[in-house]
Short mmCIF file of C-alpha atoms in Angstrom, two decimals:
data_model
loop_
_atom_site.label_atom_id
_atom_site.label_comp_id
_atom_site.label_asym_id
_atom_site.label_seq_id
_atom_site.Cartn_x
_atom_site.Cartn_y
_atom_site.Cartn_z
CA MET A 482 -30.96 53.44 -96.69
CA LYS A 483 -27.17 53.71 -96.54
CA LEU A 484 -27.24 52.41 -92.96
CA LYS A 485 -29.37 49.42 -94.00
CA SER A 486 -26.95 48.66 -96.82
CA ILE A 487 -24.03 48.62 -94.39
CA SER A 488 -26.00 46.37 -92.06
CA LYS A 489 -26.76 44.01 -94.90
CA ASN A 490 -23.07 43.79 -95.81
CA ILE A 491 -22.15 43.04 -92.20
CA ILE A 492 -24.80 40.34 -91.99
CA SER A 493 -23.65 38.75 -95.25
CA LEU A 494 -20.02 38.80 -94.10
CA PHE A 495 -21.00 37.23 -90.77
CA LEU A 496 -22.94 34.46 -92.54
CA SER A 497 -20.03 33.73 -94.85
CA LEU A 498 -17.52 33.51 -92.01
CA THR A 499 -19.87 31.29 -90.00
CA ILE A 500 -20.27 28.88 -92.89
CA LEU A 501 -16.53 28.78 -93.48
CA ILE A 502 -15.76 28.11 -89.82
CA MET A 503 -18.40 25.36 -89.62
CA SER A 504 -17.04 23.83 -92.83
CA LEU A 505 -13.50 23.78 -91.44
CA LEU A 506 -14.71 22.17 -88.24
CA LEU A 507 -16.63 19.58 -90.22
CA VAL A 508 -13.58 18.83 -92.36
CA THR A 509 -11.49 18.31 -89.24
CA LYS A 510 -14.15 16.08 -87.69
CA VAL A 511 -14.98 14.00 -90.76
CA PHE A 512 -11.72 13.91 -92.67
CA GLY A 513 -8.99 14.85 -90.21
CA GLY A 514 -9.42 11.87 -87.90
CA VAL A 515 -9.40 11.75 -84.13
CA GLN A 516 -6.47 12.75 -82.01
CA ILE A 517 -4.67 9.76 -80.52
CA LYS A 518 -2.62 10.88 -77.53
CA ASP A 519 -0.97 9.71 -74.30
CA VAL A 520 -0.13 6.30 -75.77
CA VAL A 521 1.53 4.00 -73.25
CA LEU A 522 2.57 0.34 -73.31
CA THR A 523 2.03 -1.36 -69.95
CA ILE A 524 2.79 -4.78 -68.53
CA GLY A 525 0.42 -7.69 -69.08
CA ALA A 526 -0.56 -10.52 -66.76
CA ASN A 527 2.50 -12.51 -67.87
CA HIS A 528 5.40 -12.43 -70.31
CA SER A 529 3.12 -13.22 -73.28
CA GLN A 530 0.94 -10.11 -72.84
CA LYS A 531 1.20 -6.34 -73.17
CA ILE A 532 -1.48 -3.68 -72.75
CA VAL A 533 -1.81 -0.56 -74.93
CA THR A 534 -3.69 2.42 -73.49
CA PHE A 535 -4.38 5.77 -75.16
CA TYR A 536 -6.64 8.81 -74.94
CA THR A 537 -8.97 10.20 -77.62
CA ASP A 538 -11.10 13.35 -77.55
CA ASP A 539 -14.20 11.42 -78.65
CA LYS A 540 -15.46 7.86 -78.44
CA VAL A 541 -14.09 5.83 -81.33
CA ASN A 542 -14.24 2.39 -82.84
CA ALA A 543 -10.63 1.28 -82.63
CA GLU A 544 -8.34 -1.73 -82.67
CA VAL A 545 -4.65 -2.28 -82.08
CA GLU A 546 -2.87 -4.18 -84.85
CA TYR A 547 0.32 -6.02 -83.91
CA GLN A 548 2.74 -8.42 -85.55
CA PRO A 549 6.39 -9.51 -85.47
CA ALA A 550 8.46 -6.61 -86.76
CA SER A 551 9.02 -6.64 -90.52
CA PHE A 552 10.20 -4.25 -93.20
CA GLU A 553 6.86 -4.27 -95.02
CA ASP A 554 4.87 -2.63 -92.23
CA ASP A 555 1.70 -3.35 -94.18
CA PHE A 556 -0.04 -5.16 -91.26
CA LYS A 557 -1.97 -7.33 -93.74
CA ASN A 558 -1.52 -10.42 -91.58
CA ALA A 559 -1.41 -8.62 -88.24
CA LYS A 560 -3.36 -9.75 -85.21
CA LYS A 561 -6.05 -7.37 -84.02
CA ALA A 562 -6.73 -6.56 -80.37
CA THR A 563 -10.16 -5.18 -79.54
CA VAL A 564 -10.18 -1.81 -77.78
CA SER A 565 -12.48 -1.11 -74.84
CA SER A 566 -13.37 2.53 -74.25
CA TYR A 567 -14.96 4.70 -71.60
CA GLN A 568 -15.20 8.41 -70.84
CA ASN A 569 -12.81 9.62 -68.17
CA SER A 570 -14.03 11.05 -64.87
CA LYS A 571 -13.47 14.66 -65.95
CA LYS A 572 -15.53 14.16 -69.13
CA THR A 573 -12.62 15.60 -71.15
CA ALA A 574 -11.48 12.50 -73.03
CA TYR A 575 -12.00 8.78 -73.55
CA THR A 576 -9.70 6.10 -72.16
CA ASN A 577 -9.04 3.30 -74.66
CA SER A 578 -7.26 0.06 -73.81
CA ALA A 579 -6.41 -3.23 -75.57
CA THR A 580 -4.47 -6.36 -74.57
CA LEU A 581 -1.90 -7.84 -76.95
CA SER A 582 -1.81 -11.60 -76.31
CA ASN A 583 0.13 -14.72 -77.30
CA LEU A 584 3.42 -12.86 -77.68
CA SER A 585 6.54 -14.96 -78.26
CA THR A 586 9.72 -14.46 -76.23
CA ASN A 587 12.94 -13.18 -77.81
CA THR A 588 10.88 -11.51 -80.53
CA GLU A 589 10.55 -7.91 -81.69
CA TYR A 590 7.01 -6.70 -82.36
CA GLU A 591 5.46 -3.66 -83.95
CA TYR A 592 2.00 -2.23 -83.36
CA ARG A 593 -0.24 0.63 -84.37
CA ILE A 594 -3.62 2.02 -83.33
CA LYS A 595 -6.30 2.13 -85.99
CA THR A 596 -9.70 3.85 -85.85
CA ASP A 597 -12.39 4.38 -88.51
CA ASN A 598 -10.42 7.21 -90.10
CA THR A 599 -7.09 7.41 -88.27
CA VAL A 600 -3.94 5.32 -88.10
CA SER A 601 -1.26 6.07 -85.52
CA LYS A 602 2.46 5.90 -86.08
CA ILE A 603 4.11 2.49 -85.68
CA TYR A 604 5.70 1.58 -82.35
CA LYS A 605 8.01 -1.34 -81.55
CA PHE A 606 8.87 -3.43 -78.50
CA THR A 607 10.86 -6.60 -77.77
CA VAL A 608 9.73 -9.51 -75.58
CA GLN A 609 12.64 -10.82 -73.53
CA ASP A 610 13.25 -14.40 -72.46
CA LYS A 611 11.03 -15.54 -69.59
CA ASP A 612 13.77 -17.23 -67.55
CA ASN A 613 16.72 -14.87 -68.09
CA PHE A 614 15.74 -11.22 -68.34
CA ILE A 615 16.55 -7.71 -67.14
CA PHE A 616 13.98 -5.19 -65.95
CA LEU A 617 14.35 -1.57 -64.90
CA ALA A 618 13.19 0.14 -61.71
CA ILE A 619 13.02 3.91 -61.25
CA GLY A 620 11.93 6.23 -58.47
CA ASP A 621 9.66 9.29 -58.42
CA PRO A 622 9.66 10.96 -61.85
CA GLN A 623 7.16 13.48 -60.40
CA LEU A 624 6.79 15.51 -63.56
CA GLY A 625 5.80 19.08 -62.71
CA ALA A 626 7.46 19.31 -59.28
CA THR A 627 9.75 22.13 -60.44
CA GLY A 628 8.14 23.35 -63.63
CA ILE A 629 6.74 21.12 -66.29
CA ASN A 630 9.08 22.12 -69.13
CA LEU A 631 12.26 21.69 -67.08
CA ASN A 632 11.14 18.31 -65.75
CA ALA A 633 9.90 17.07 -69.13
CA ASN A 634 13.21 17.83 -70.88
CA ALA A 635 15.25 16.13 -68.14
CA TRP A 636 12.89 13.15 -68.20
CA ILE A 637 13.40 12.58 -71.92
CA LYS A 638 17.18 12.96 -71.65
CA ASN A 639 17.41 10.55 -68.72
CA LEU A 640 15.31 7.90 -70.45
CA ASP A 641 17.50 8.29 -73.51
CA LYS A 642 20.61 7.58 -71.42
CA ILE A 643 18.94 4.58 -69.77
CA GLU A 644 17.94 3.16 -73.14
CA ASN A 645 21.50 3.56 -74.42
CA SER A 646 22.79 1.58 -71.42
CA VAL A 647 20.07 -1.09 -71.22
CA PRO A 648 18.60 -1.77 -74.68
CA ASN A 649 15.29 -3.65 -74.73
CA PRO A 650 14.62 -4.31 -71.04
CA ALA A 651 11.70 -6.62 -70.32
CA PHE A 652 9.77 -3.79 -68.66
CA MET A 653 10.17 -0.84 -66.30
CA ILE A 654 8.70 -0.40 -62.82
CA SER A 655 8.02 3.23 -61.83
CA LEU A 656 7.76 3.34 -58.04
CA GLY A 657 5.11 6.02 -57.68
CA ASP A 658 4.63 9.76 -58.13
CA GLN A 659 4.58 9.72 -61.91
CA VAL A 660 3.25 13.29 -61.70
CA ASN A 661 3.26 16.06 -59.12
CA THR A 662 -0.46 16.89 -59.38
CA SER A 663 -2.72 13.86 -59.54
CA ASP A 664 -5.31 15.34 -61.94
CA SER A 665 -2.96 17.25 -64.25
CA ASP A 666 -3.50 16.24 -67.87
CA GLU A 667 -0.41 18.22 -68.88
CA GLU A 668 1.86 16.42 -66.43
CA TYR A 669 0.59 13.01 -67.49
CA SER A 670 1.07 13.94 -71.15
CA GLU A 671 4.67 14.95 -70.47
CA PHE A 672 5.32 11.79 -68.46
CA LEU A 673 4.03 9.68 -71.35
CA ALA A 674 5.59 11.78 -74.13
CA PRO A 675 8.90 9.90 -74.64
CA GLU A 676 8.95 7.18 -77.27
CA PHE A 677 10.41 4.95 -74.55
CA MET A 678 6.96 4.78 -72.93
CA LYS A 679 5.54 3.14 -76.06
CA SER A 680 8.36 0.63 -76.54
CA VAL A 681 9.16 -0.53 -72.97
CA ALA A 682 6.22 -1.87 -70.97
CA LEU A 683 5.54 0.15 -67.81
CA ALA A 684 4.44 -1.21 -64.43
CA PRO A 685 3.44 1.93 -62.51
CA VAL A 686 2.97 2.16 -58.74
CA ILE A 687 0.47 4.52 -57.10
CA GLY A 688 2.30 7.23 -55.15
CA ASN A 689 0.96 9.84 -52.77
CA HIS A 690 1.09 12.42 -55.59
CA ASP A 691 -0.90 10.07 -57.85
CA ASP A 692 -3.55 9.64 -55.19
CA ASP A 693 -7.06 11.07 -54.64
CA THR A 694 -8.21 11.14 -58.30
CA PRO A 695 -8.96 8.42 -60.91
CA ASP A 696 -6.42 9.82 -63.40
CA PHE A 697 -3.83 7.13 -62.56
CA SER A 698 -6.10 4.19 -63.41
CA GLU A 699 -7.55 6.05 -66.40
CA HIS A 700 -4.10 6.48 -67.96
CA PHE A 701 -2.74 2.97 -67.32
CA GLY A 702 -4.32 -0.29 -68.39
CA LEU A 703 -3.11 -2.87 -65.84
CA PRO A 704 -3.38 -6.65 -65.40
CA ASN A 705 -4.90 -8.63 -62.52
CA VAL A 706 -6.36 -5.53 -60.90
CA THR A 707 -7.83 -6.54 -57.55
CA PRO A 708 -10.43 -4.92 -55.27
CA TYR A 709 -7.80 -4.85 -52.51
CA GLY A 710 -5.94 -1.72 -51.45
CA LYS A 711 -8.47 0.31 -53.39
CA ASN A 712 -9.03 4.07 -53.34
CA ALA A 713 -9.85 6.78 -55.90
CA ALA A 714 -6.55 6.33 -57.78
CA GLY A 715 -6.66 2.54 -58.11
CA SER A 716 -5.80 -0.61 -56.20
CA ASP A 717 -3.33 -3.48 -55.82
CA TYR A 718 -2.41 -5.56 -58.87
CA TYR A 719 0.12 -8.23 -59.77
CA PHE A 720 1.79 -9.94 -62.71
CA ALA A 721 4.33 -12.68 -63.43
CA TRP A 722 7.28 -12.88 -65.77
CA GLY A 723 8.31 -16.49 -66.09
CA LYS A 724 8.69 -17.75 -62.52
CA THR A 725 9.09 -14.29 -60.96
CA LEU A 726 5.99 -12.86 -59.28
CA PHE A 727 5.58 -9.09 -58.97
CA LEU A 728 3.21 -7.73 -56.32
CA VAL A 729 2.28 -4.06 -56.73
CA MET A 730 0.75 -2.50 -53.64
CA ASN A 731 -1.11 0.77 -53.13
CA ALA A 732 0.63 1.82 -49.91
CA ASN A 733 -1.64 4.84 -49.53
CA ILE A 734 -3.90 2.23 -47.93
CA ASN A 735 -2.28 1.34 -44.60
CA ASP A 736 -4.34 -1.81 -44.00
CA ALA A 737 -2.19 -4.94 -44.05
CA GLU A 738 -5.17 -7.28 -44.27
CA THR A 739 -6.40 -5.96 -47.63
CA HIS A 740 -2.88 -6.33 -49.08
CA ARG A 741 -2.65 -9.84 -47.63
CA GLN A 742 -5.69 -10.83 -49.68
CA MET A 743 -4.01 -9.53 -52.84
CA MET A 744 -0.87 -11.53 -52.09
CA ASN A 745 -2.86 -14.70 -51.40
CA GLU A 746 -4.70 -14.31 -54.69
CA ALA A 747 -1.49 -13.69 -56.64
CA ILE A 748 0.37 -16.65 -55.15
CA SER A 749 -2.63 -18.90 -55.75
CA LYS A 750 -2.67 -17.86 -59.41
CA TYR A 751 1.09 -18.26 -59.85
CA PRO A 752 1.99 -21.06 -57.38
CA ASP A 753 5.25 -22.00 -59.14
CA SER A 754 6.90 -18.60 -58.61
CA GLU A 755 10.54 -18.89 -57.57
CA TYR A 756 11.12 -15.21 -56.78
CA LYS A 757 8.71 -12.73 -55.19
CA ILE A 758 9.27 -8.99 -55.62
CA LEU A 759 7.06 -6.44 -53.87
CA CYS A 760 6.72 -2.85 -55.09
CA PHE A 761 5.12 0.09 -53.28
CA HIS A 762 5.76 3.82 -52.97
CA GLN A 763 6.24 5.01 -49.37
CA SER A 764 9.58 3.63 -48.20
CA ILE A 765 9.50 2.02 -44.77
CA TYR A 766 13.32 1.76 -44.55
CA SER A 767 14.68 5.02 -45.92
CA ALA A 768 17.53 7.31 -44.90
CA GLY A 769 15.68 10.44 -46.05
CA ILE A 770 13.63 13.08 -44.30
CA HIS A 771 10.44 10.98 -44.18
CA ALA A 772 12.15 8.01 -42.50
CA THR A 773 10.94 8.60 -38.94
CA GLU A 774 7.57 10.21 -39.60
CA PRO A 775 4.68 8.63 -37.65
CA GLY A 776 2.89 7.64 -40.86
CA ILE A 777 5.96 5.83 -42.18
CA LEU A 778 6.61 4.06 -38.86
CA SER A 779 2.98 2.94 -38.86
CA LYS A 780 3.37 1.44 -42.35
CA ARG A 781 6.53 -0.33 -41.23
CA GLU A 782 4.70 -1.82 -38.27
CA ASN A 783 1.86 -3.01 -40.50
CA PHE A 784 3.76 -4.15 -43.59
CA VAL A 785 6.86 -5.89 -42.21
CA PRO A 786 4.96 -8.86 -40.68
CA LEU A 787 3.12 -9.25 -43.98
CA ILE A 788 6.37 -9.19 -45.97
CA ASP A 789 7.95 -11.74 -43.61
CA GLU A 790 4.87 -13.96 -43.83
CA PHE A 791 5.07 -14.23 -47.62
CA ASN A 792 8.88 -14.54 -47.75
CA ILE A 793 9.34 -11.63 -50.12
CA ASP A 794 12.83 -11.62 -51.63
CA LEU A 795 13.11 -7.96 -52.64
CA VAL A 796 11.11 -4.81 -51.89
CA LEU A 797 11.41 -1.81 -54.23
CA MET A 798 10.23 1.59 -52.93
CA GLY A 799 10.46 5.34 -53.61
CA HIS A 800 9.04 8.48 -51.96
CA ASP A 801 12.13 9.81 -50.16
CA HIS A 802 14.21 10.83 -53.20
CA ILE A 803 17.41 9.34 -51.78
CA TYR A 804 19.03 5.96 -52.40
CA THR A 805 18.94 3.58 -49.41
CA ARG A 806 19.47 -0.17 -49.18
CA THR A 807 19.14 -2.44 -46.18
CA PRO A 808 20.81 -5.77 -45.52
CA GLN A 809 18.52 -8.79 -45.45
CA MET A 810 15.89 -8.12 -42.80
CA LYS A 811 13.59 -10.41 -40.81
CA ASN A 812 11.26 -9.27 -38.03
CA ASN A 813 12.73 -5.76 -38.30
CA GLN A 814 16.22 -7.10 -37.58
CA GLU A 815 19.31 -7.59 -39.76
CA VAL A 816 20.08 -11.13 -40.92
CA LYS A 817 23.86 -11.49 -40.99
CA SER A 818 25.38 -12.70 -44.27
CA GLU A 819 28.69 -14.51 -44.68
CA VAL A 820 29.69 -12.65 -47.83
CA LYS A 821 29.36 -8.90 -48.31
CA ASN A 822 26.44 -7.93 -50.58
CA LEU A 823 25.61 -11.60 -51.26
CA TYR A 824 22.38 -12.82 -49.64
CA LYS A 825 20.84 -16.27 -49.60
CA GLN A 826 17.19 -16.44 -50.64
CA GLY A 827 14.80 -17.37 -47.85
CA ASN A 828 16.77 -15.82 -45.00
CA GLY A 829 14.99 -12.46 -45.18
CA THR A 830 14.09 -9.48 -47.36
CA VAL A 831 16.25 -6.73 -48.86
CA TYR A 832 14.56 -3.29 -48.93
CA THR A 833 15.71 -0.81 -51.56
CA THR A 834 14.63 2.84 -51.83
CA LEU A 835 15.35 4.49 -55.18
CA ASN A 836 16.26 8.11 -55.81
CA SER A 837 14.66 10.46 -58.34
CA SER A 838 14.75 9.32 -61.97
CA SER A 839 14.00 12.75 -63.45
CA GLY A 840 15.87 15.12 -61.14
CA SER A 841 12.66 16.98 -60.32
CA LYS A 842 13.40 16.83 -56.59
CA PHE A 843 15.97 15.50 -54.11
CA TYR A 844 15.83 15.24 -50.31
CA PRO A 845 18.81 15.34 -47.94
CA ALA A 846 19.94 12.35 -45.92
CA LYS A 847 18.96 12.20 -42.27
CA LEU A 848 21.87 13.09 -40.04
CA THR A 849 20.82 10.64 -37.34
CA PRO A 850 22.45 7.23 -37.94
CA LEU A 851 20.05 4.48 -39.00
CA ASP A 852 21.21 0.92 -38.33
CA TYR A 853 19.32 -0.56 -41.25
CA ALA A 854 20.84 1.81 -43.84
CA LYS A 855 23.52 -0.55 -45.15
CA VAL A 856 24.07 1.71 -48.16
CA LYS A 857 22.88 5.27 -48.61
CA ASP A 858 23.70 7.82 -51.25
CA GLN A 859 22.51 11.35 -51.80
CA SER A 860 24.85 12.78 -54.38
CA TYR A 861 22.03 14.77 -56.00
CA ARG A 862 22.08 12.89 -59.27
CA THR A 863 19.39 10.86 -60.97
CA ASN A 864 19.46 7.07 -60.60
CA TYR A 865 18.10 3.97 -62.25
CA THR A 866 18.24 0.33 -61.17
CA THR A 867 18.54 -2.87 -63.17
CA VAL A 868 17.42 -6.23 -61.85
CA GLU A 869 18.77 -9.20 -63.77
CA VAL A 870 16.75 -12.36 -63.15
CA THR A 871 18.36 -15.76 -63.73
CA PRO A 872 17.52 -19.26 -62.50
CA LYS A 873 20.39 -18.95 -59.99
CA ALA A 874 20.10 -15.43 -58.60
CA LEU A 875 18.82 -11.86 -58.73
CA TYR A 876 21.49 -9.27 -59.58
CA ILE A 877 20.47 -5.77 -58.46
CA THR A 878 22.59 -2.81 -59.57
CA THR A 879 21.88 0.92 -59.21
CA TYR A 880 23.59 3.49 -61.42
CA ALA A 881 23.96 7.24 -61.65
CA THR A 882 22.19 8.05 -64.90
CA SER A 883 24.61 10.80 -65.92
CA ASP A 884 27.76 8.67 -66.20
CA ASN A 885 26.63 5.09 -65.44
CA LYS A 886 28.80 4.87 -62.32
CA ILE A 887 27.68 2.16 -59.90
CA ILE A 888 26.04 3.46 -56.74
CA ASP A 889 25.28 0.04 -55.27
CA LYS A 890 25.03 -3.60 -56.25
CA PHE A 891 24.07 -6.78 -54.45
CA ILE A 892 22.93 -10.33 -55.17
CA ILE A 893 20.09 -12.49 -53.84
CA GLU A 894 21.18 -16.06 -54.52
CA LYS A 895 19.09 -19.21 -54.38
CA GLN A 896 19.87 -21.47 -51.44
CA ASN A 897 20.88 -24.44 -53.58
CA THR A 898 23.34 -22.44 -55.69
CA SER A 899 26.89 -23.50 -54.89
CA SER A 900 28.82 -21.52 -57.50
CA ASN A 901 29.69 -17.85 -57.20
CA ALA A 902 26.57 -16.21 -58.60
CA GLU A 903 28.36 -12.92 -59.16
CA ASP A 904 30.46 -14.45 -61.95
CA ASN A 905 27.30 -15.12 -63.97
CA SER A 906 25.89 -11.61 -63.96
CA THR A 907 25.73 -9.42 -67.07
CA LYS A 908 25.45 -5.82 -66.00
CA PRO A 909 25.88 -2.58 -67.98
CA THR A 910 29.15 -1.82 -66.18
CA GLU A 911 31.47 -3.73 -63.87
CA ASN A 912 33.45 -0.93 -62.19
CA GLU A 913 33.44 -2.26 -58.63
CA ASN A 914 35.34 0.75 -57.31
CA ASN A 915 32.40 3.02 -58.13
CA THR A 916 30.14 1.44 -55.52
CA VAL A 917 29.09 3.93 -52.85
CA GLU A 918 28.92 2.55 -49.31
CA ASN A 919 27.30 4.66 -46.57
CA GLN A 920 28.07 7.92 -48.31
CA ASP A 921 27.27 10.94 -46.18
CA SER A 922 25.66 13.90 -47.88
CA LYS A 923 25.43 17.57 -47.22
CA PRO A 924 22.07 18.58 -45.76
CA VAL A 925 19.78 20.83 -47.73
CA GLU A 926 18.39 23.79 -45.87
CA ASN A 927 14.63 24.13 -45.38
CA SER A 928 13.75 21.03 -47.40
CA THR A 929 10.01 20.47 -47.70
CA GLU A 930 7.71 18.16 -49.64
CA ASN A 931 7.45 20.62 -52.52
CA GLN A 932 11.04 21.86 -52.57
CA THR A 933 13.65 21.01 -55.17
CA THR A 934 17.26 20.90 -54.10
CA LYS A 935 20.32 20.58 -56.29
CA PRO A 936 19.72 20.07 -60.00
CA ASP A 937 20.51 16.80 -61.73
CA GLU A 938 24.12 16.45 -62.89
CA SER A 939 23.08 14.94 -66.21
CA SER A 940 24.88 17.73 -68.06
CA LYS A 941 28.23 16.09 -67.25
CA LYS A 942 30.06 14.57 -70.19
CA GLU A 943 28.95 10.97 -70.67
CA GLN A 944 31.53 8.22 -70.47
CA ASN A 945 31.15 5.25 -72.72
CA ILE A 946 31.63 2.56 -70.08
CA SER A 947 28.60 0.37 -70.66
CA LYS A 948 29.58 -3.16 -71.67
CA ASN A 949 25.98 -4.02 -72.38
CA THR A 950 25.77 -1.09 -74.76
CA GLU A 951 28.94 -2.18 -76.54
CA ASN A 952 27.51 -5.67 -77.02
CA ASN A 953 24.30 -4.25 -78.47
CA ASN A 954 25.58 -1.73 -81.01
CA THR A 955 23.37 -3.15 -83.73
CA LYS A 956 20.26 -2.78 -81.60
CA ASN A 957 21.22 0.74 -80.58
CA ASN A 958 21.67 1.80 -84.19
CA GLU A 959 18.19 0.56 -85.01
CA LYS A 960 16.40 1.99 -82.00
CA THR A 961 13.93 4.79 -82.38
CA LYS A 962 15.07 8.09 -80.90
CA LEU A 963 13.18 9.39 -77.90
CA ILE A 964 10.83 12.07 -79.12
CA LYS A 965 7.53 13.47 -78.05
CA ASP A 966 4.34 12.03 -79.49
CA ASP A 967 3.49 13.07 -82.98
CA LYS A 968 0.29 14.89 -82.16
CA THR A 969 -0.79 14.80 -85.81
CA PRO A 970 -2.22 11.37 -86.58
CA LYS A 971 -1.73 9.66 -89.89
CA THR A 972 -4.90 9.39 -91.95
CA SER A 973 -6.33 6.65 -94.12
CA PRO A 974 -6.71 7.04 -97.91
CA LYS A 975 -10.26 8.36 -97.62
CA THR A 976 -8.92 11.27 -95.59
CA SER A 977 -6.62 12.41 -98.38
CA VAL A 978 -5.69 16.03 -98.96
CA GLN A 979 -7.63 16.00 -102.23
CA SER A 980 -10.86 15.16 -100.41
CA GLN A 981 -10.34 17.96 -97.95
CA VAL A 982 -9.62 20.47 -100.73
CA VAL A 983 -12.76 19.46 -102.61
CA PHE A 984 -14.84 19.82 -99.48
CA LEU A 985 -13.39 23.25 -98.78
CA ILE A 986 -14.07 24.41 -102.33
CA VAL A 987 -17.71 23.33 -102.02
CA ALA A 988 -17.98 25.17 -98.70
CA ILE A 989 -16.47 28.36 -100.18
CA LEU A 990 -18.79 28.24 -103.22
CA SER A 991 -21.79 27.79 -100.93
CA ALA A 992 -20.72 30.74 -98.84
CA SER A 993 -20.21 32.86 -101.98
CA THR A 994 -23.67 31.96 -103.29
CA ILE A 995 -25.29 33.04 -100.02
CA LEU A 996 -23.27 36.26 -100.05
CA VAL A 997 -24.37 37.12 -103.59
CA ALA A 998 -28.01 36.33 -102.76
CA VAL A 999 -27.95 38.58 -99.73
CA ARG A 1000 -26.32 41.41 -101.66
CA LYS A 1001 -28.95 41.21 -104.47
CA ALA A 1002 -31.86 41.21 -102.07
CA PRO A 1003 -33.89 44.45 -102.40
CA ILE A 1004 -33.59 46.94 -99.58
CA LYS A 1005 -36.89 48.27 -98.37
CA ASP A 1006 -37.15 51.71 -96.84
#
């Protein structure tokens, strides 16, 4: 009988704990709201659009509320963008995406994500002018290449420095390899963690490390997605900002004809474009270790005639983790220019390969001279590039993130521009003596695709040399600090703490009643 009594106590305790656990789970499900994570703001089809994409653990009814920024933050008169949702390929989460439309230029906006019982934090972004604007370009963040925590911390710090130097850029192009492992949820979460990724629209490029799985397209809502250049990760897409057309190519597909169809479609949709900028990952004119690989030479053979055919002004690339810039090129040959670093539009294409933006990995420069490498730099420091677009010219400047020293700058000027276009540029810093021309670098022993070389020099003391920053002190003081996502969503009034406490009390009383009933039950021999 004593043994049966002990068994009864164990059973009653088990029942009580089970009820409590189930009650807590129910409270979290019903009252705690869904988890909104991996929020990212991406580019829209034109300057009047943005796309918001986020993950949730379950399918939700959601909308994105947005309005010109105000102090009230009540969103009573906010526009509402409908969210489309689907389960991701791994069946671990739902991808949710909404397009914010009819945005006005030179205006700051705020937005938030709202579900049946959850409201996200408020994020802000600014829409730049459509004719005079600055955008950012970065190479190979590749979060996870040398340990996720190390890369994630450097990534946040580098974006913080970029934001201090270039407040409110129109958008940012990331030239492939956002992550090191294409299906890593952790690496994507760390890539998207900075507040910067919610306030500056991203135009991501598919890299070889983003390839082979659908995770890339499931994390990024993109405009004008075409069926061309398609594989498991995604396909070619394009967008316009004012009269500048951006063509984003999936260079993992080495078929020029499929990319030609994308370009034809894009130019037909935006026939008044005055500049054409092409973005893809695998550099076909690099000074790094991949430069002479058969696969790269094959892409050069296939892509150069296509680029010449469509009179592309500027090509932005990554992959080789070293900065390289060509002169204007046509038919694989240099087009001579009369003025150093000043090129006339229509004479050819300038190819630029960007270095690492996170410091996760660097590659050494090739020791063999390369005629097309007008400028090369491997000083083992993270870089970022600004492109200022004006009606007269494109001003392209690349900086070392750590101290904002100029690595390279050049201008692509319209043919009918007679004045000195360089005098009209507004760049973060004007220290001409910092430009690096054909800088040789020390080789790194045994460098491989998965090897990290020297660490980023971002720990150096920053120098306050950014004129653009000085002219935007007010904006900098108001900007939101780069932090990781608040993983705890805000809740609506019906999800108040009082409601949760009441529900828990009811659950505990129910469990106690069952416990008492079990204890009082007679024990039969």
